[in-house]
Amino acid sequence: ACAGGVGRVGNLAAEARRLTLSGAAGAARYPPKELFLRSVRLHHTAPHLYPMIFVKDHYSERLLFSSKMLSKDTGSKWKQLDAHCAEFVMPVPVRVEEDFKVLMKDKAGEYYLWLNTRFIEGQQVVLEARELDRYKYRHKSGLNWNLLVELNFATA
């Protein structure tokens, strides 16, 4: 289920700088693409800290998805895959294009990440806790700093 096999995307910030510096050539190398967020998986997490998930479009700040608004009969909820891994499968894959934000909010606070679909290669992105905005400011001490957030996509 969760152990092993976690891929990496590489240094997204470095790729973004290369695109900016290379202008039109970079834009041709990284064309805009549409992806569908299928699931969010947390590795090395505590079972009592399942966050609510919000997905926003960067340009319009429009809310694309909120797990808080789901009814109990949708069947979408966190599923414990093993002792330290849980997955939230979207009831319907969420369409993302260009810049988007994934915000997670739990009892200990909130943390988020920004991504651009141009730089996502393959079907998966894995980010470490140090790559998540505001993760280090969470309210409870002793939280597991080895958290990995895995986003799984489908292409259009």
PDB file of C-alpha atoms in Angstrom:
ATOM      1  CA  ALA A   1       0.000   0.000   0.000  1.00  0.00           C
ATOM      2  CA  CYS A   2       2.063   2.917   1.265  1.00  0.00           C
ATOM      3  CA  ALA A   3       5.541   1.667   2.051  1.00  0.00           C
ATOM      4  CA  GLY A   4       8.306   2.358  -0.467  1.00  0.00           C
ATOM      5  CA  GLY A   5       7.856   3.432  -4.068  1.00  0.00           C
ATOM      6  CA  VAL A   6       7.361   7.113  -3.300  1.00  0.00           C
ATOM      7  CA  GLY A   7       8.571   9.153  -6.299  1.00  0.00           C
ATOM      8  CA  ARG A   8       9.964  12.679  -6.418  1.00  0.00           C
ATOM      9  CA  VAL A   9       9.347  15.478  -8.868  1.00  0.00           C
ATOM     10  CA  GLY A  10      12.710  17.146  -8.506  1.00  0.00           C
ATOM     11  CA  ASN A  11      13.415  20.722  -7.595  1.00  0.00           C
ATOM     12  CA  LEU A  12      10.279  22.600  -8.679  1.00  0.00           C
ATOM     13  CA  ALA A  13      11.695  26.009  -7.753  1.00  0.00           C
ATOM     14  CA  ALA A  14      14.759  25.464  -9.947  1.00  0.00           C
ATOM     15  CA  GLU A  15      12.529  24.388 -12.839  1.00  0.00           C
ATOM     16  CA  ALA A  16      10.388  27.504 -12.399  1.00  0.00           C
ATOM     17  CA  ARG A  17      13.494  29.733 -12.483  1.00  0.00           C
ATOM     18  CA  ARG A  18      14.736  27.990 -15.638  1.00  0.00           C
ATOM     19  CA  LEU A  19      11.383  28.556 -17.321  1.00  0.00           C
ATOM     20  CA  THR A  20      11.364  32.234 -16.350  1.00  0.00           C
ATOM     21  CA  LEU A  21      14.925  32.788 -17.564  1.00  0.00           C
ATOM     22  CA  SER A  22      14.497  30.879 -20.807  1.00  0.00           C
ATOM     23  CA  GLY A  23      11.421  32.843 -21.973  1.00  0.00           C
ATOM     24  CA  ALA A  24       9.634  31.490 -25.056  1.00  0.00           C
ATOM     25  CA  ALA A  25      11.941  28.477 -25.344  1.00  0.00           C
ATOM     26  CA  GLY A  26      11.083  27.495 -21.781  1.00  0.00           C
ATOM     27  CA  ALA A  27       7.373  28.001 -22.386  1.00  0.00           C
ATOM     28  CA  ALA A  28       7.590  25.641 -25.361  1.00  0.00           C
ATOM     29  CA  ARG A  29       9.390  23.071 -23.216  1.00  0.00           C
ATOM     30  CA  TYR A  30       6.780  23.334 -20.446  1.00  0.00           C
ATOM     31  CA  PRO A  31       3.414  23.881 -22.146  1.00  0.00           C
ATOM     32  CA  PRO A  32       0.349  24.477 -19.971  1.00  0.00           C
ATOM     33  CA  LYS A  33      -1.466  21.283 -19.134  1.00  0.00           C
ATOM     34  CA  GLU A  34      -4.619  20.200 -17.414  1.00  0.00           C
ATOM     35  CA  LEU A  35      -4.455  17.543 -14.708  1.00  0.00           C
ATOM     36  CA  PHE A  36      -7.044  15.930 -12.467  1.00  0.00           C
ATOM     37  CA  LEU A  37      -6.187  15.548  -8.779  1.00  0.00           C
ATOM     38  CA  ARG A  38      -7.399  12.075  -7.802  1.00  0.00           C
ATOM     39  CA  SER A  39      -6.083  11.632  -4.279  1.00  0.00           C
ATOM     40  CA  VAL A  40      -3.974  13.036  -1.470  1.00  0.00           C
ATOM     41  CA  ARG A  41      -1.882  10.586   0.507  1.00  0.00           C
ATOM     42  CA  LEU A  42      -0.079  11.390   3.764  1.00  0.00           C
ATOM     43  CA  HIS A  43       2.948   9.308   4.746  1.00  0.00           C
ATOM     44  CA  HIS A  44       4.279   9.256   8.339  1.00  0.00           C
ATOM     45  CA  THR A  45       1.138  10.794   9.793  1.00  0.00           C
ATOM     46  CA  ALA A  46      -0.765  10.340  13.045  1.00  0.00           C
ATOM     47  CA  PRO A  47      -4.275   8.870  12.660  1.00  0.00           C
ATOM     48  CA  HIS A  48      -5.849  11.623  14.783  1.00  0.00           C
ATOM     49  CA  LEU A  49      -4.505  14.420  12.530  1.00  0.00           C
ATOM     50  CA  TYR A  50      -6.444  13.908   9.302  1.00  0.00           C
ATOM     51  CA  PRO A  51      -6.778  17.351   7.728  1.00  0.00           C
ATOM     52  CA  MET A  52      -9.615  18.954   5.821  1.00  0.00           C
ATOM     53  CA  ILE A  53      -8.497  19.552   2.234  1.00  0.00           C
ATOM     54  CA  PHE A  54      -9.143  22.646   0.134  1.00  0.00           C
ATOM     55  CA  VAL A  55      -8.013  23.084  -3.491  1.00  0.00           C
ATOM     56  CA  LYS A  56      -7.956  26.600  -4.962  1.00  0.00           C
ATOM     57  CA  ASP A  57      -7.202  28.059  -8.364  1.00  0.00           C
ATOM     58  CA  HIS A  58      -4.379  30.623  -8.087  1.00  0.00           C
ATOM     59  CA  TYR A  59      -5.595  33.187 -10.611  1.00  0.00           C
ATOM     60  CA  SER A  60      -9.180  33.519  -9.457  1.00  0.00           C
ATOM     61  CA  GLU A  61      -8.655  32.265  -5.868  1.00  0.00           C
ATOM     62  CA  ARG A  62     -11.766  30.221  -6.647  1.00  0.00           C
ATOM     63  CA  LEU A  63     -12.380  27.218  -4.427  1.00  0.00           C
ATOM     64  CA  LEU A  64     -12.272  24.100  -6.604  1.00  0.00           C
ATOM     65  CA  PHE A  65     -12.775  21.530  -3.851  1.00  0.00           C
ATOM     66  CA  SER A  66     -13.473  21.395  -0.125  1.00  0.00           C
ATOM     67  CA  SER A  67     -13.618  18.188   1.897  1.00  0.00           C
ATOM     68  CA  LYS A  68     -15.449  20.174   4.580  1.00  0.00           C
ATOM     69  CA  MET A  69     -18.486  20.538   2.324  1.00  0.00           C
ATOM     70  CA  LEU A  70     -18.882  16.817   1.588  1.00  0.00           C
ATOM     71  CA  SER A  71     -21.880  15.011   2.969  1.00  0.00           C
ATOM     72  CA  LYS A  72     -21.322  11.855   4.987  1.00  0.00           C
ATOM     73  CA  ASP A  73     -22.906   9.672   2.277  1.00  0.00           C
ATOM     74  CA  THR A  74     -20.352  10.552  -0.447  1.00  0.00           C
ATOM     75  CA  GLY A  75     -18.030   7.880   0.905  1.00  0.00           C
ATOM     76  CA  SER A  76     -15.061  10.235   0.607  1.00  0.00           C
ATOM     77  CA  LYS A  77     -13.061  10.273   3.771  1.00  0.00           C
ATOM     78  CA  TRP A  78      -9.593   9.460   4.991  1.00  0.00           C
ATOM     79  CA  LYS A  79      -8.715   5.777   4.780  1.00  0.00           C
ATOM     80  CA  GLN A  80      -5.889   4.371   6.897  1.00  0.00           C
ATOM     81  CA  LEU A  81      -3.702   2.274   4.546  1.00  0.00           C
ATOM     82  CA  ASP A  82      -1.171   1.129   7.146  1.00  0.00           C
ATOM     83  CA  ALA A  83       0.128   2.271  10.544  1.00  0.00           C
ATOM     84  CA  HIS A  84       1.570   5.539   9.210  1.00  0.00           C
ATOM     85  CA  CYS A  85      -0.149   6.189   5.886  1.00  0.00           C
ATOM     86  CA  ALA A  86      -3.602   7.520   5.031  1.00  0.00           C
ATOM     87  CA  GLU A  87      -5.272   8.451   1.747  1.00  0.00           C
ATOM     88  CA  PHE A  88      -8.121  10.763   0.779  1.00  0.00           C
ATOM     89  CA  VAL A  89      -9.640   9.867  -2.599  1.00  0.00           C
ATOM     90  CA  MET A  90     -11.555  12.694  -4.275  1.00  0.00           C
ATOM     91  CA  PRO A  91     -15.214  11.819  -4.940  1.00  0.00           C
ATOM     92  CA  VAL A  92     -14.684  13.271  -8.438  1.00  0.00           C
ATOM     93  CA  PRO A  93     -11.175  14.141  -9.691  1.00  0.00           C
ATOM     94  CA  VAL A  94     -10.514  17.884  -9.293  1.00  0.00           C
ATOM     95  CA  ARG A  95      -9.450  19.691 -12.493  1.00  0.00           C
ATOM     96  CA  VAL A  96      -6.333  21.830 -11.984  1.00  0.00           C
ATOM     97  CA  GLU A  97      -4.427  23.863 -14.549  1.00  0.00           C
ATOM     98  CA  GLU A  98      -1.388  26.128 -14.200  1.00  0.00           C
ATOM     99  CA  ASP A  99      -0.967  27.411 -10.600  1.00  0.00           C
ATOM    100  CA  PHE A 100      -3.061  25.871  -7.858  1.00  0.00           C
ATOM    101  CA  LYS A 101      -3.001  25.665  -4.066  1.00  0.00           C
ATOM    102  CA  VAL A 102      -3.718  22.677  -1.829  1.00  0.00           C
ATOM    103  CA  LEU A 103      -4.490  23.760   1.745  1.00  0.00           C
ATOM    104  CA  MET A 104      -4.708  21.256   4.587  1.00  0.00           C
ATOM    105  CA  LYS A 105      -6.175  22.193   7.950  1.00  0.00           C
ATOM    106  CA  ASP A 106      -6.217  20.004  11.068  1.00  0.00           C
ATOM    107  CA  LYS A 107      -6.323  20.378  14.867  1.00  0.00           C
ATOM    108  CA  ALA A 108      -2.703  21.536  14.946  1.00  0.00           C
ATOM    109  CA  GLY A 109      -3.105  24.325  12.380  1.00  0.00           C
ATOM    110  CA  GLU A 110      -2.933  24.688   8.626  1.00  0.00           C
ATOM    111  CA  TYR A 111      -0.296  24.183   5.981  1.00  0.00           C
ATOM    112  CA  TYR A 112      -0.360  24.411   2.217  1.00  0.00           C
ATOM    113  CA  LEU A 113       1.527  24.065  -1.035  1.00  0.00           C
ATOM    114  CA  TRP A 114       1.487  25.854  -4.377  1.00  0.00           C
ATOM    115  CA  LEU A 115       2.170  23.935  -7.591  1.00  0.00           C
ATOM    116  CA  ASN A 116       2.104  24.654 -11.313  1.00  0.00           C
ATOM    117  CA  THR A 117       0.964  21.865 -13.617  1.00  0.00           C
ATOM    118  CA  ARG A 118       3.618  22.832 -16.201  1.00  0.00           C
ATOM    119  CA  PHE A 119       6.308  21.322 -13.975  1.00  0.00           C
ATOM    120  CA  ILE A 120       4.545  18.128 -12.967  1.00  0.00           C
ATOM    121  CA  GLU A 121       5.980  15.194 -14.844  1.00  0.00           C
ATOM    122  CA  GLY A 122       4.155  11.921 -14.545  1.00  0.00           C
ATOM    123  CA  GLN A 123       1.164  11.213 -12.342  1.00  0.00           C
ATOM    124  CA  GLN A 124       2.561  11.943  -8.889  1.00  0.00           C
ATOM    125  CA  VAL A 125       4.151  14.689  -6.776  1.00  0.00           C
ATOM    126  CA  VAL A 126       5.651  14.041  -3.342  1.00  0.00           C
ATOM    127  CA  LEU A 127       6.602  16.895  -1.024  1.00  0.00           C
ATOM    128  CA  GLU A 128       8.385  16.754   2.318  1.00  0.00           C
ATOM    129  CA  ALA A 129       7.279  18.714   5.391  1.00  0.00           C
ATOM    130  CA  ARG A 130      10.036  21.314   4.845  1.00  0.00           C
ATOM    131  CA  GLU A 131       8.543  22.070   1.400  1.00  0.00           C
ATOM    132  CA  LEU A 132       5.089  22.870   2.825  1.00  0.00           C
ATOM    133  CA  ASP A 133       4.255  26.487   3.631  1.00  0.00           C
ATOM    134  CA  ARG A 134       3.413  27.142   7.302  1.00  0.00           C
ATOM    135  CA  TYR A 135       4.028  23.523   8.391  1.00  0.00           C
ATOM    136  CA  LYS A 136       6.695  24.565  10.885  1.00  0.00           C
ATOM    137  CA  TYR A 137       4.277  27.002  12.600  1.00  0.00           C
ATOM    138  CA  ARG A 138       1.770  24.358  13.635  1.00  0.00           C
ATOM    139  CA  HIS A 139       0.406  24.720  17.180  1.00  0.00           C
ATOM    140  CA  LYS A 140       1.250  21.380  18.764  1.00  0.00           C
ATOM    141  CA  SER A 141       4.768  20.422  19.662  1.00  0.00           C
ATOM    142  CA  GLY A 142       6.153  16.965  19.003  1.00  0.00           C
ATOM    143  CA  LEU A 143       4.485  16.550  15.609  1.00  0.00           C
ATOM    144  CA  ASN A 144       6.163  14.180  13.209  1.00  0.00           C
ATOM    145  CA  TRP A 145       8.454  16.267  10.995  1.00  0.00           C
ATOM    146  CA  ASN A 146       8.916  13.389   8.517  1.00  0.00           C
ATOM    147  CA  LEU A 147       5.507  14.000   6.915  1.00  0.00           C
ATOM    148  CA  LEU A 148       5.318  13.401   3.168  1.00  0.00           C
ATOM    149  CA  VAL A 149       2.381  14.675   1.114  1.00  0.00           C
ATOM    150  CA  GLU A 150       1.748  12.714  -2.076  1.00  0.00           C
ATOM    151  CA  LEU A 151      -0.596  14.074  -4.746  1.00  0.00           C
ATOM    152  CA  ASN A 152      -1.816  11.620  -7.389  1.00  0.00           C
ATOM    153  CA  PHE A 153      -3.083  12.871 -10.748  1.00  0.00           C
ATOM    154  CA  ALA A 154      -4.777  11.668 -13.900  1.00  0.00           C
ATOM    155  CA  THR A 155      -4.252  13.438 -17.223  1.00  0.00           C
ATOM    156  CA  ALA A 156      -7.045  14.882 -19.336  1.00  0.00           C
TER     157      ALA A 156
END
